[in-house]
Short mmCIF file of C-alpha atoms in Angstrom, two decimals:
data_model
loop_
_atom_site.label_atom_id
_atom_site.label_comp_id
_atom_site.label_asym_id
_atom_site.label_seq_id
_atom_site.Cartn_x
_atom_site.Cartn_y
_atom_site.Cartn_z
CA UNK A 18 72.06 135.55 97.64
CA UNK A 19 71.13 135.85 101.15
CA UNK A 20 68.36 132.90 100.83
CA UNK A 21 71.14 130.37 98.66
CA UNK A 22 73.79 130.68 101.82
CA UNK A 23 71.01 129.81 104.25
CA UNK A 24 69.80 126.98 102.17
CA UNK A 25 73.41 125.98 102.26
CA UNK A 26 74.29 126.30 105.81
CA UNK A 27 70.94 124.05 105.98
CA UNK A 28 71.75 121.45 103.82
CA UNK A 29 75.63 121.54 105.09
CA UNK A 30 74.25 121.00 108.65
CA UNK A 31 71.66 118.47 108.13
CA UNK A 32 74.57 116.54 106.64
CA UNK A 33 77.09 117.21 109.36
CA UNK A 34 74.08 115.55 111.61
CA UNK A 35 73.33 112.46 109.61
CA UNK A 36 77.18 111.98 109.64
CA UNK A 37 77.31 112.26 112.98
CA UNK A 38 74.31 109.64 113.83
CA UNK A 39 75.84 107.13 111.52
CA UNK A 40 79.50 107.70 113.55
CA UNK A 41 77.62 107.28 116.83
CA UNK A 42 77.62 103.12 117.31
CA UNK A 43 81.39 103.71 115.91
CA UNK A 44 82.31 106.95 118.24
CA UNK A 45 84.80 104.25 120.16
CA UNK A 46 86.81 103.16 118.25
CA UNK A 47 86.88 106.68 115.92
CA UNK A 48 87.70 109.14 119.05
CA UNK A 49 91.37 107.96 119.27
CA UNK A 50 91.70 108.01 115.30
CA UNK A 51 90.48 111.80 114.93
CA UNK A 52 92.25 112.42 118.32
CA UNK A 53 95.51 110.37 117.19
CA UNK A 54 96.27 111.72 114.18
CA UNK A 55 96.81 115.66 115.12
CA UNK A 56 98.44 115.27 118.02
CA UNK A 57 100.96 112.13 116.76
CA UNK A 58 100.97 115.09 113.96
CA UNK A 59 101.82 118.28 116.13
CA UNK A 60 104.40 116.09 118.66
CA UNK A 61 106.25 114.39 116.44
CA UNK A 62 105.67 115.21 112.40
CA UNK A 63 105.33 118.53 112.42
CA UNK A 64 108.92 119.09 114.98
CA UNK A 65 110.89 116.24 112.75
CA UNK A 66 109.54 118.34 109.16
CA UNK A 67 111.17 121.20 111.09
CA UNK A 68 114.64 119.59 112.25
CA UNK A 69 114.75 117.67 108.64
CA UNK A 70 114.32 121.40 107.12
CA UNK A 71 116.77 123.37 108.84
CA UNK A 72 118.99 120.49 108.34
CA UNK A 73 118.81 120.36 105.22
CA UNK A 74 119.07 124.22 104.97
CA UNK A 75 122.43 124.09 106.23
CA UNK A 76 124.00 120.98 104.55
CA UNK A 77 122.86 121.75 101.03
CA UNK A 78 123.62 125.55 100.08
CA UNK A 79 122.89 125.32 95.98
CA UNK A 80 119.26 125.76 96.27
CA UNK A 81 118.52 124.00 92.98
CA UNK A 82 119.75 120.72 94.63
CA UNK A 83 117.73 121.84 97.37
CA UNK A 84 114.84 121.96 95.48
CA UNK A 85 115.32 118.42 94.04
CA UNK A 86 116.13 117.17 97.36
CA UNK A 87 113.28 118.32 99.22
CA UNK A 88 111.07 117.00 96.33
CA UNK A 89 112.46 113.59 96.86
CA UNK A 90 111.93 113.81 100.71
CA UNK A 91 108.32 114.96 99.99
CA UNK A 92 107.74 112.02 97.27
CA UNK A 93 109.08 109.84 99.74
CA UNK A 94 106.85 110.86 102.51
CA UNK A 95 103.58 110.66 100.36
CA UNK A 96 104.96 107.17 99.36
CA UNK A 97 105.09 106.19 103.41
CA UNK A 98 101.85 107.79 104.40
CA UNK A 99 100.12 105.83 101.51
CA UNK A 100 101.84 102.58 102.36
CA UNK A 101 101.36 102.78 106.41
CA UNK A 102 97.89 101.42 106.37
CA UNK A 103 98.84 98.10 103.74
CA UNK A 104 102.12 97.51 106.02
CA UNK A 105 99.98 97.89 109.46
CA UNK A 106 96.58 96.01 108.54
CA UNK A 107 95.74 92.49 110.00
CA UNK A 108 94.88 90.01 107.22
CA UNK A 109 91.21 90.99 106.91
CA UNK A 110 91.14 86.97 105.62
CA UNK A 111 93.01 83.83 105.16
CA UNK A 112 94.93 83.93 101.47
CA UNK A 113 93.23 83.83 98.32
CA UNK A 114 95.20 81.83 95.90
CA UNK A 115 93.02 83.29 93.22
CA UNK A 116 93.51 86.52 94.21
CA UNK A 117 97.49 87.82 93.31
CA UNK A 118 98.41 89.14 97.09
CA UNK A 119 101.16 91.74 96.50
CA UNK A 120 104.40 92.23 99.07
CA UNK A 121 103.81 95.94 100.06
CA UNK A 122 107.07 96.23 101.43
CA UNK A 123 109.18 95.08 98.64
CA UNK A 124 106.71 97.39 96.52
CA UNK A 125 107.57 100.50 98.89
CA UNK A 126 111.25 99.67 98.71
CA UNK A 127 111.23 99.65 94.68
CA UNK A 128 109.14 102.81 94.74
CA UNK A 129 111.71 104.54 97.44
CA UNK A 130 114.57 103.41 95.34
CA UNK A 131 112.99 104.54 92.05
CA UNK A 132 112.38 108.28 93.14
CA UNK A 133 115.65 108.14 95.18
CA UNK A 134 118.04 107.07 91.50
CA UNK A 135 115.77 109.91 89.99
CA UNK A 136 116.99 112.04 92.36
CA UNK A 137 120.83 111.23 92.38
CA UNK A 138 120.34 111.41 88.19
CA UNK A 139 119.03 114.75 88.14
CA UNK A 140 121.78 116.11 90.42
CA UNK A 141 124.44 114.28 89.04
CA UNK A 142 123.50 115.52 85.48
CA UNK A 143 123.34 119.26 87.02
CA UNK A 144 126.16 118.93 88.87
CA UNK A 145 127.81 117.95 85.42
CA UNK A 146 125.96 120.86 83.26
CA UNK A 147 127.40 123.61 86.19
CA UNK A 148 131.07 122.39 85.72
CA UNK A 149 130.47 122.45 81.94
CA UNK A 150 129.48 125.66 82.17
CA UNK A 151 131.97 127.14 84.62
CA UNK A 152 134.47 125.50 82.82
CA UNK A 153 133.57 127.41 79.50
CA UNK A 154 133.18 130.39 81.11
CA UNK A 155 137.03 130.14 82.69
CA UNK A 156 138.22 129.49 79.35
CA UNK A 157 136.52 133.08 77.90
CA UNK A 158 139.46 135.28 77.46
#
């Protein structure tokens, strides 16, 4: 077992090296990218997660709604993350008209406002079930 984790820690290394030659002629223009992301991360995602959560915490008290709600927030932050580098990038080339160029934020929009009616269904409908149910249950004698 001893002899497979060494061969491992070999191979993992030698790897880790190659990957680091070929990043080398690159190093900078990379160093503010693996620099940039944790710390825009740590000063400004991580605190507004934080705010957004205790926010939420106190505004919403069911914590089935919660749930859905914080779902929706998380959908809609994958959704933003993903669509950051299409809305950012220069043209990498003049138009295509072969190619079928999209509108990435009309497409981000229609996704946001797809998982956002989701949202405001499901709660409506449970918000409907609850007074169904605490309606039958005043009526018990």
């Amino acid at each position: 077992m001893r002899t497979v984790r060494r061969l491992l820690l070999v191979v993992g290394v030698a790897f880790t090296a190659y990957g680091g030659w070929l990043l080398l002629p690159q190093l900078g223009t990379t160093v503010p990218w693996l620099i940039g992301g944790p710390v825009l991360h740590d000063l400004l995602v991580a605190p507004l997660v934080g705010l957004v959560g205790l926010a939420l915490g106190r505004l919403v008290t069911n914590r089935a709604r919660r749930a859905w709600i914080t779902a929706g927030l998380l959908a809609s932050a994958t959704l933003l993350l993903i669509a950051v580098p299409l809305l950012w990038r220069p043209p990498s080339a003049p138009p295509n008209p072969g190619l079928p160029d999209r509108n990435y934020p009309l497409g981000l929009a229609v996704a946001l406002a797809v998982v956002w009616a989701a949202i405001v269904i499901v709660l409506v409908v449970a918000t409907a079930v609850d007074r169904r149910v605490t309606d039958r249950r005043r009526d018990r004698p």
